[in-house]
Amino acid sequence: EEPQPAAVPSCPLPSKTCDVARSERPRSCCGMAMAGFRTAKYQLPEWHRRNAGVCYEAFTAGEQAERGRAEAKHLVKHAAASAQRAQQYSKATLGQRLQDVHFWRMELQKEIMELDAETKLLAAQKLRLERALDATEVPYAVVVDNLECRERRQPPDLVIDEVERQLLKEADLIRDIRDLLKRTIIQATTQIRSNRIQKENCELDWSDKVETYHIDDKCAGYCSDSTNVQFHPSSVKFEENASTPKSWAQFSHDNISRAEQEKLASVQLRSLIHSIIRDASEDLRRQRAAGDEALESRCRELGDAKLRLEQRLQQILKDIGEEEANIVNLKEAIRAKEAHLKVAHTRLYDRSFRPNVELCRDEPQFRLVSEVEELTVFLEALKRKLMESEQNLKNLEETRMKLEKEIAVKANSIFIDRQKCMSYRARYPVDLEVASYK
């Protein structure tokens, strides 16, 4: 409690009456002659009154000076105590302000470190996305090469089979994965930029807090004995753009809140990136297995078809040999029957020269005619059979050529599917998720 000033009772000063004896001396006639001297001098009562007034004024001035000294002494004591209390209170408020500044400075520093660490983790996930995107180039090139190689199959085997459907599905899947990875990379880049912008805002706020802390700490160290203090009258007024304690705290709170939001969005995006890479890798692995299985099945199917064609070709070659032997036998039989027919014709011709009545229709004549007819029928039948055999041989030769062509087509298809496609697919990355870490 401030000390109260001492009360000085006020009382009127004692009055003193001075009696001056009047002179009873009669006025003389020379008074008029001495008038010039009398006007420059005081009368005795006036002199006494003046002395009394001077003494009163001196007494009054002394009384007033004494009261002034007492009031000054009290004012000095009161001002000293009040200034000390004001200085201590200001120092206490500066100390409290230092605590508040230190609290928000540490919170901002913590948020900056966490946001920086989160940005680095997100950048690592973005690098995984880029590596995964690069790793999809080989599978896509493999699939495109497989499709182009299979376009070189010959027309009988140039069919839209299960292998082609699986390869087209795989190509579409890889394109979708690449598009998804590219969109996610853009999203990650945007989030990293947002993280860095918010980190910069927090760093600016933190830097201001550090500077403010040093200023207030310096101010808290000032005292009356400090040698580096001086008058700054213009600093007493408030700045127009000065903030209030509420807006000051709200500003840092908003920065930290936005940083927390960006950090949460970054954490969610990292989890999404991990899921995307894992799911894409699993989908690609399953589709690759489906394509490999379809190729294996198609190669087995082509191999079985080629084997059946080769077996059939062996049988056709055997039939061709037998048919050629049959044609040779038929030609020999025809030649033999023609020789017998020549003999019969010659006999009939020679007997036609028998003279007169000897030209008889005897039994030998009938027999020779019957033999000629029988031989003619046999020859016609043999010639027809020869023609049929020759046509059959021609058909067998055409069938042989078709089989050989089909076998060559199947061999070409097997070469493309097994040697070109399957061997090239061996370069396929084992796992997209594993490739994203390399």
JSON list of N, CA and C in Angstrom, two decimals, residues 234-286:
[
{"chain": "A", "resi": 234, "resn": "SER", "atom": "N", "xyz": [9.12, 9.56, -28.14]},
{"chain": "A", "resi": 234, "resn": "SER", "atom": "CA", "xyz": [8.23, 9.18, -29.24]},
{"chain": "A", "resi": 234, "resn": "SER", "atom": "C", "xyz": [7.78, 7.73, -29.16]},
{"chain": "A", "resi": 235, "resn": "SER", "atom": "N", "xyz": [8.44, 6.91, -28.32]},
{"chain": "A", "resi": 235, "resn": "SER", "atom": "CA", "xyz": [8.08, 5.50, -28.25]},
{"chain": "A", "resi": 235, "resn": "SER", "atom": "C", "xyz": [6.91, 5.22, -27.32]},
{"chain": "A", "resi": 236, "resn": "VAL", "atom": "N", "xyz": [6.40, 6.26, -26.67]},
{"chain": "A", "resi": 236, "resn": "VAL", "atom": "CA", "xyz": [5.32, 6.05, -25.70]},
{"chain": "A", "resi": 236, "resn": "VAL", "atom": "C", "xyz": [4.01, 5.74, -26.40]},
{"chain": "A", "resi": 237, "resn": "LYS", "atom": "N", "xyz": [3.81, 6.28, -27.56]},
{"chain": "A", "resi": 237, "resn": "LYS", "atom": "CA", "xyz": [2.54, 6.07, -28.25]},
{"chain": "A", "resi": 237, "resn": "LYS", "atom": "C", "xyz": [2.49, 4.66, -28.85]},
{"chain": "A", "resi": 238, "resn": "PHE", "atom": "N", "xyz": [1.25, 4.12, -29.00]},
{"chain": "A", "resi": 238, "resn": "PHE", "atom": "CA", "xyz": [1.04, 2.80, -29.58]},
{"chain": "A", "resi": 238, "resn": "PHE", "atom": "C", "xyz": [1.11, 2.90, -31.11]},
{"chain": "A", "resi": 239, "resn": "GLU", "atom": "N", "xyz": [1.69, 1.84, -31.71]},
{"chain": "A", "resi": 239, "resn": "GLU", "atom": "CA", "xyz": [1.74, 1.78, -33.17]},
{"chain": "A", "resi": 239, "resn": "GLU", "atom": "C", "xyz": [0.36, 1.43, -33.71]},
{"chain": "A", "resi": 240, "resn": "GLU", "atom": "N", "xyz": [0.05, 1.99, -34.88]},
{"chain": "A", "resi": 240, "resn": "GLU", "atom": "CA", "xyz": [-1.27, 1.74, -35.46]},
{"chain": "A", "resi": 240, "resn": "GLU", "atom": "C", "xyz": [-1.45, 0.29, -35.88]},
{"chain": "A", "resi": 241, "resn": "ASN", "atom": "N", "xyz": [-0.35, -0.35, -36.32]},
{"chain": "A", "resi": 241, "resn": "ASN", "atom": "CA", "xyz": [-0.45, -1.74, -36.79]},
{"chain": "A", "resi": 241, "resn": "ASN", "atom": "C", "xyz": [-0.11, -2.75, -35.70]},
{"chain": "A", "resi": 242, "resn": "ALA", "atom": "N", "xyz": [-0.10, -2.29, -34.45]},
{"chain": "A", "resi": 242, "resn": "ALA", "atom": "CA", "xyz": [0.22, -3.20, -33.35]},
{"chain": "A", "resi": 242, "resn": "ALA", "atom": "C", "xyz": [-0.91, -4.20, -33.15]},
{"chain": "A", "resi": 243, "resn": "SER", "atom": "N", "xyz": [-0.55, -5.42, -32.81]},
{"chain": "A", "resi": 243, "resn": "SER", "atom": "CA", "xyz": [-1.54, -6.47, -32.56]},
{"chain": "A", "resi": 243, "resn": "SER", "atom": "C", "xyz": [-1.93, -6.49, -31.10]},
{"chain": "A", "resi": 244, "resn": "THR", "atom": "N", "xyz": [-3.03, -7.17, -30.84]},
{"chain": "A", "resi": 244, "resn": "THR", "atom": "CA", "xyz": [-3.48, -7.38, -29.46]},
{"chain": "A", "resi": 244, "resn": "THR", "atom": "C", "xyz": [-2.97, -8.74, -28.98]},
{"chain": "A", "resi": 245, "resn": "PRO", "atom": "N", "xyz": [-2.91, -8.94, -27.65]},
{"chain": "A", "resi": 245, "resn": "PRO", "atom": "CA", "xyz": [-2.47, -10.25, -27.16]},
{"chain": "A", "resi": 245, "resn": "PRO", "atom": "C", "xyz": [-3.30, -11.40, -27.72]},
{"chain": "A", "resi": 246, "resn": "LYS", "atom": "N", "xyz": [-4.59, -11.16, -27.93]},
{"chain": "A", "resi": 246, "resn": "LYS", "atom": "CA", "xyz": [-5.44, -12.22, -28.47]},
{"chain": "A", "resi": 246, "resn": "LYS", "atom": "C", "xyz": [-5.09, -12.50, -29.93]},
{"chain": "A", "resi": 247, "resn": "SER", "atom": "N", "xyz": [-4.96, -11.43, -30.73]},
{"chain": "A", "resi": 247, "resn": "SER", "atom": "CA", "xyz": [-4.62, -11.65, -32.14]},
{"chain": "A", "resi": 247, "resn": "SER", "atom": "C", "xyz": [-3.20, -12.19, -32.29]},
{"chain": "A", "resi": 248, "resn": "TRP", "atom": "N", "xyz": [-2.31, -11.79, -31.37]},
{"chain": "A", "resi": 248, "resn": "TRP", "atom": "CA", "xyz": [-0.92, -12.29, -31.39]},
{"chain": "A", "resi": 248, "resn": "TRP", "atom": "C", "xyz": [-0.89, -13.80, -31.16]},
{"chain": "A", "resi": 249, "resn": "ALA", "atom": "N", "xyz": [-1.60, -14.25, -30.12]},
{"chain": "A", "resi": 249, "resn": "ALA", "atom": "CA", "xyz": [-1.64, -15.69, -29.85]},
{"chain": "A", "resi": 249, "resn": "ALA", "atom": "C", "xyz": [-2.41, -16.44, -30.94]},
{"chain": "A", "resi": 250, "resn": "GLN", "atom": "N", "xyz": [-3.46, -15.80, -31.47]},
{"chain": "A", "resi": 250, "resn": "GLN", "atom": "CA", "xyz": [-4.25, -16.45, -32.51]},
{"chain": "A", "resi": 250, "resn": "GLN", "atom": "C", "xyz": [-3.44, -16.63, -33.78]},
{"chain": "A", "resi": 251, "resn": "PHE", "atom": "N", "xyz": [-2.54, -15.71, -34.07]},
{"chain": "A", "resi": 251, "resn": "PHE", "atom": "CA", "xyz": [-1.70, -15.82, -35.27]},
{"chain": "A", "resi": 251, "resn": "PHE", "atom": "C", "xyz": [-0.81, -17.06, -35.20]},
{"chain": "A", "resi": 252, "resn": "SER", "atom": "N", "xyz": [-0.14, -17.25, -34.08]},
{"chain": "A", "resi": 252, "resn": "SER", "atom": "CA", "xyz": [0.71, -18.44, -33.94]},
{"chain": "A", "resi": 252, "resn": "SER", "atom": "C", "xyz": [-0.13, -19.71, -33.88]},
{"chain": "A", "resi": 253, "resn": "HIS", "atom": "N", "xyz": [-1.28, -19.62, -33.23]},
{"chain": "A", "resi": 253, "resn": "HIS", "atom": "CA", "xyz": [-2.17, -20.78, -33.16]},
{"chain": "A", "resi": 253, "resn": "HIS", "atom": "C", "xyz": [-2.64, -21.18, -34.56]},
{"chain": "A", "resi": 254, "resn": "ASP", "atom": "N", "xyz": [-2.97, -20.19, -35.38]},
{"chain": "A", "resi": 254, "resn": "ASP", "atom": "CA", "xyz": [-3.40, -20.49, -36.75]},
{"chain": "A", "resi": 254, "resn": "ASP", "atom": "C", "xyz": [-2.27, -21.11, -37.56]},
{"chain": "A", "resi": 255, "resn": "ASN", "atom": "N", "xyz": [-1.06, -20.59, -37.40]},
{"chain": "A", "resi": 255, "resn": "ASN", "atom": "CA", "xyz": [0.09, -21.17, -38.11]},
{"chain": "A", "resi": 255, "resn": "ASN", "atom": "C", "xyz": [0.30, -22.63, -37.72]},
{"chain": "A", "resi": 256, "resn": "ILE", "atom": "N", "xyz": [0.24, -22.91, -36.43]},
{"chain": "A", "resi": 256, "resn": "ILE", "atom": "CA", "xyz": [0.43, -24.29, -35.96]},
{"chain": "A", "resi": 256, "resn": "ILE", "atom": "C", "xyz": [-0.73, -25.17, -36.43]},
{"chain": "A", "resi": 257, "resn": "SER", "atom": "N", "xyz": [-1.96, -24.61, -36.40]},
{"chain": "A", "resi": 257, "resn": "SER", "atom": "CA", "xyz": [-3.12, -25.39, -36.84]},
{"chain": "A", "resi": 257, "resn": "SER", "atom": "C", "xyz": [-3.01, -25.74, -38.32]},
{"chain": "A", "resi": 258, "resn": "ARG", "atom": "N", "xyz": [-2.61, -24.76, -39.15]},
{"chain": "A", "resi": 258, "resn": "ARG", "atom": "CA", "xyz": [-2.45, -25.04, -40.58]},
{"chain": "A", "resi": 258, "resn": "ARG", "atom": "C", "xyz": [-1.32, -26.03, -40.82]},
{"chain": "A", "resi": 259, "resn": "ALA", "atom": "N", "xyz": [-0.25, -25.91, -40.02]},
{"chain": "A", "resi": 259, "resn": "ALA", "atom": "CA", "xyz": [0.84, -26.87, -40.14]},
{"chain": "A", "resi": 259, "resn": "ALA", "atom": "C", "xyz": [0.39, -28.28, -39.78]},
{"chain": "A", "resi": 260, "resn": "GLU", "atom": "N", "xyz": [-0.45, -28.39, -38.74]},
{"chain": "A", "resi": 260, "resn": "GLU", "atom": "CA", "xyz": [-0.98, -29.69, -38.37]},
{"chain": "A", "resi": 260, "resn": "GLU", "atom": "C", "xyz": [-1.87, -30.26, -39.47]},
{"chain": "A", "resi": 261, "resn": "GLN", "atom": "N", "xyz": [-2.66, -29.39, -40.10]},
{"chain": "A", "resi": 261, "resn": "GLN", "atom": "CA", "xyz": [-3.51, -29.85, -41.19]},
{"chain": "A", "resi": 261, "resn": "GLN", "atom": "C", "xyz": [-2.67, -30.35, -42.36]},
{"chain": "A", "resi": 262, "resn": "GLU", "atom": "N", "xyz": [-1.64, -29.59, -42.72]},
{"chain": "A", "resi": 262, "resn": "GLU", "atom": "CA", "xyz": [-0.77, -30.02, -43.82]},
{"chain": "A", "resi": 262, "resn": "GLU", "atom": "C", "xyz": [-0.05, -31.32, -43.46]},
{"chain": "A", "resi": 263, "resn": "LYS", "atom": "N", "xyz": [0.36, -31.44, -42.22]},
{"chain": "A", "resi": 263, "resn": "LYS", "atom": "CA", "xyz": [1.07, -32.65, -41.78]},
{"chain": "A", "resi": 263, "resn": "LYS", "atom": "C", "xyz": [0.13, -33.85, -41.83]},
{"chain": "A", "resi": 264, "resn": "LEU", "atom": "N", "xyz": [-1.12, -33.65, -41.39]},
{"chain": "A", "resi": 264, "resn": "LEU", "atom": "CA", "xyz": [-2.09, -34.75, -41.45]},
{"chain": "A", "resi": 264, "resn": "LEU", "atom": "C", "xyz": [-2.38, -35.14, -42.89]},
{"chain": "A", "resi": 265, "resn": "ALA", "atom": "N", "xyz": [-2.53, -34.14, -43.77]},
{"chain": "A", "resi": 265, "resn": "ALA", "atom": "CA", "xyz": [-2.75, -34.44, -45.19]},
{"chain": "A", "resi": 265, "resn": "ALA", "atom": "C", "xyz": [-1.56, -35.17, -45.78]},
{"chain": "A", "resi": 266, "resn": "SER", "atom": "N", "xyz": [-0.35, -34.80, -45.35]},
{"chain": "A", "resi": 266, "resn": "SER", "atom": "CA", "xyz": [0.85, -35.47, -45.85]},
{"chain": "A", "resi": 266, "resn": "SER", "atom": "C", "xyz": [0.90, -36.92, -45.37]},
{"chain": "A", "resi": 267, "resn": "VAL", "atom": "N", "xyz": [0.55, -37.15, -44.11]},
{"chain": "A", "resi": 267, "resn": "VAL", "atom": "CA", "xyz": [0.54, -38.53, -43.57]},
{"chain": "A", "resi": 267, "resn": "VAL", "atom": "C", "xyz": [-0.47, -39.38, -44.34]},
{"chain": "A", "resi": 268, "resn": "GLN", "atom": "N", "xyz": [-1.65, -38.82, -44.58]},
{"chain": "A", "resi": 268, "resn": "GLN", "atom": "CA", "xyz": [-2.67, -39.57, -45.32]},
{"chain": "A", "resi": 268, "resn": "GLN", "atom": "C", "xyz": [-2.21, -39.85, -46.75]},
{"chain": "A", "resi": 269, "resn": "LEU", "atom": "N", "xyz": [-1.54, -38.88, -47.37]},
{"chain": "A", "resi": 269, "resn": "LEU", "atom": "CA", "xyz": [-1.05, -39.07, -48.73]},
{"chain": "A", "resi": 269, "resn": "LEU", "atom": "C", "xyz": [0.04, -40.14, -48.76]},
{"chain": "A", "resi": 270, "resn": "ARG", "atom": "N", "xyz": [0.91, -40.17, -47.76]},
{"chain": "A", "resi": 270, "resn": "ARG", "atom": "CA", "xyz": [1.94, -41.22, -47.70]},
{"chain": "A", "resi": 270, "resn": "ARG", "atom": "C", "xyz": [1.31, -42.60, -47.59]},
{"chain": "A", "resi": 271, "resn": "SER", "atom": "N", "xyz": [0.28, -42.70, -46.75]},
{"chain": "A", "resi": 271, "resn": "SER", "atom": "CA", "xyz": [-0.42, -43.98, -46.63]},
{"chain": "A", "resi": 271, "resn": "SER", "atom": "C", "xyz": [-1.08, -44.36, -47.95]},
{"chain": "A", "resi": 272, "resn": "LEU", "atom": "N", "xyz": [-1.65, -43.36, -48.64]},
{"chain": "A", "resi": 272, "resn": "LEU", "atom": "CA", "xyz": [-2.27, -43.63, -49.94]},
{"chain": "A", "resi": 272, "resn": "LEU", "atom": "C", "xyz": [-1.23, -44.08, -50.96]},
{"chain": "A", "resi": 273, "resn": "ILE", "atom": "N", "xyz": [-0.06, -43.44, -50.96]},
{"chain": "A", "resi": 273, "resn": "ILE", "atom": "CA", "xyz": [1.00, -43.82, -51.90]},
{"chain": "A", "resi": 273, "resn": "ILE", "atom": "C", "xyz": [1.44, -45.26, -51.65]},
{"chain": "A", "resi": 274, "resn": "HIS", "atom": "N", "xyz": [1.60, -45.61, -50.37]},
{"chain": "A", "resi": 274, "resn": "HIS", "atom": "CA", "xyz": [2.00, -46.98, -50.05]},
{"chain": "A", "resi": 274, "resn": "HIS", "atom": "C", "xyz": [0.96, -47.98, -50.54]},
{"chain": "A", "resi": 275, "resn": "SER", "atom": "N", "xyz": [-0.31, -47.66, -50.34]},
{"chain": "A", "resi": 275, "resn": "SER", "atom": "CA", "xyz": [-1.38, -48.56, -50.80]},
{"chain": "A", "resi": 275, "resn": "SER", "atom": "C", "xyz": [-1.40, -48.65, -52.32]},
{"chain": "A", "resi": 276, "resn": "ILE", "atom": "N", "xyz": [-1.20, -47.51, -53.00]},
{"chain": "A", "resi": 276, "resn": "ILE", "atom": "CA", "xyz": [-1.22, -47.52, -54.46]},
{"chain": "A", "resi": 276, "resn": "ILE", "atom": "C", "xyz": [-0.11, -48.39, -55.01]},
{"chain": "A", "resi": 277, "resn": "ILE", "atom": "N", "xyz": [1.10, -48.23, -54.48]},
{"chain": "A", "resi": 277, "resn": "ILE", "atom": "CA", "xyz": [2.23, -49.03, -54.96]},
{"chain": "A", "resi": 277, "resn": "ILE", "atom": "C", "xyz": [2.00, -50.51, -54.67]},
{"chain": "A", "resi": 278, "resn": "ARG", "atom": "N", "xyz": [1.51, -50.81, -53.47]},
{"chain": "A", "resi": 278, "resn": "ARG", "atom": "CA", "xyz": [1.28, -52.21, -53.12]},
{"chain": "A", "resi": 278, "resn": "ARG", "atom": "C", "xyz": [0.20, -52.83, -53.99]},
{"chain": "A", "resi": 279, "resn": "ASP", "atom": "N", "xyz": [-0.94, -52.12, -54.15]},
{"chain": "A", "resi": 279, "resn": "ASP", "atom": "CA", "xyz": [-2.03, -52.67, -54.97]},
{"chain": "A", "resi": 279, "resn": "ASP", "atom": "C", "xyz": [-1.62, -52.78, -56.44]},
{"chain": "A", "resi": 280, "resn": "ALA", "atom": "N", "xyz": [-0.92, -51.76, -56.95]},
{"chain": "A", "resi": 280, "resn": "ALA", "atom": "CA", "xyz": [-0.48, -51.81, -58.34]},
{"chain": "A", "resi": 280, "resn": "ALA", "atom": "C", "xyz": [0.48, -52.97, -58.56]},
{"chain": "A", "resi": 281, "resn": "SER", "atom": "N", "xyz": [1.38, -53.17, -57.60]},
{"chain": "A", "resi": 281, "resn": "SER", "atom": "CA", "xyz": [2.32, -54.29, -57.73]},
{"chain": "A", "resi": 281, "resn": "SER", "atom": "C", "xyz": [1.58, -55.63, -57.72]},
{"chain": "A", "resi": 282, "resn": "GLU", "atom": "N", "xyz": [0.58, -55.75, -56.83]},
{"chain": "A", "resi": 282, "resn": "GLU", "atom": "CA", "xyz": [-0.16, -57.00, -56.76]},
{"chain": "A", "resi": 282, "resn": "GLU", "atom": "C", "xyz": [-0.98, -57.24, -58.02]},
{"chain": "A", "resi": 283, "resn": "ASP", "atom": "N", "xyz": [-1.64, -56.19, -58.52]},
{"chain": "A", "resi": 283, "resn": "ASP", "atom": "CA", "xyz": [-2.42, -56.33, -59.76]},
{"chain": "A", "resi": 283, "resn": "ASP", "atom": "C", "xyz": [-1.53, -56.71, -60.94]},
{"chain": "A", "resi": 284, "resn": "LEU", "atom": "N", "xyz": [-0.38, -56.06, -61.01]},
{"chain": "A", "resi": 284, "resn": "LEU", "atom": "CA", "xyz": [0.54, -56.35, -62.11]},
{"chain": "A", "resi": 284, "resn": "LEU", "atom": "C", "xyz": [1.09, -57.77, -62.00]},
{"chain": "A", "resi": 285, "resn": "ARG", "atom": "N", "xyz": [1.35, -58.21, -60.77]},
{"chain": "A", "resi": 285, "resn": "ARG", "atom": "CA", "xyz": [1.87, -59.57, -60.58]},
{"chain": "A", "resi": 285, "resn": "ARG", "atom": "C", "xyz": [0.82, -60.61, -61.00]},
{"chain": "A", "resi": 286, "resn": "ARG", "atom": "N", "xyz": [-0.43, -60.37, -60.59]},
{"chain": "A", "resi": 286, "resn": "ARG", "atom": "CA", "xyz": [-1.49, -61.32, -60.96]},
{"chain": "A", "resi": 286, "resn": "ARG", "atom": "C", "xyz": [-1.70, -61.34, -62.48]}
]
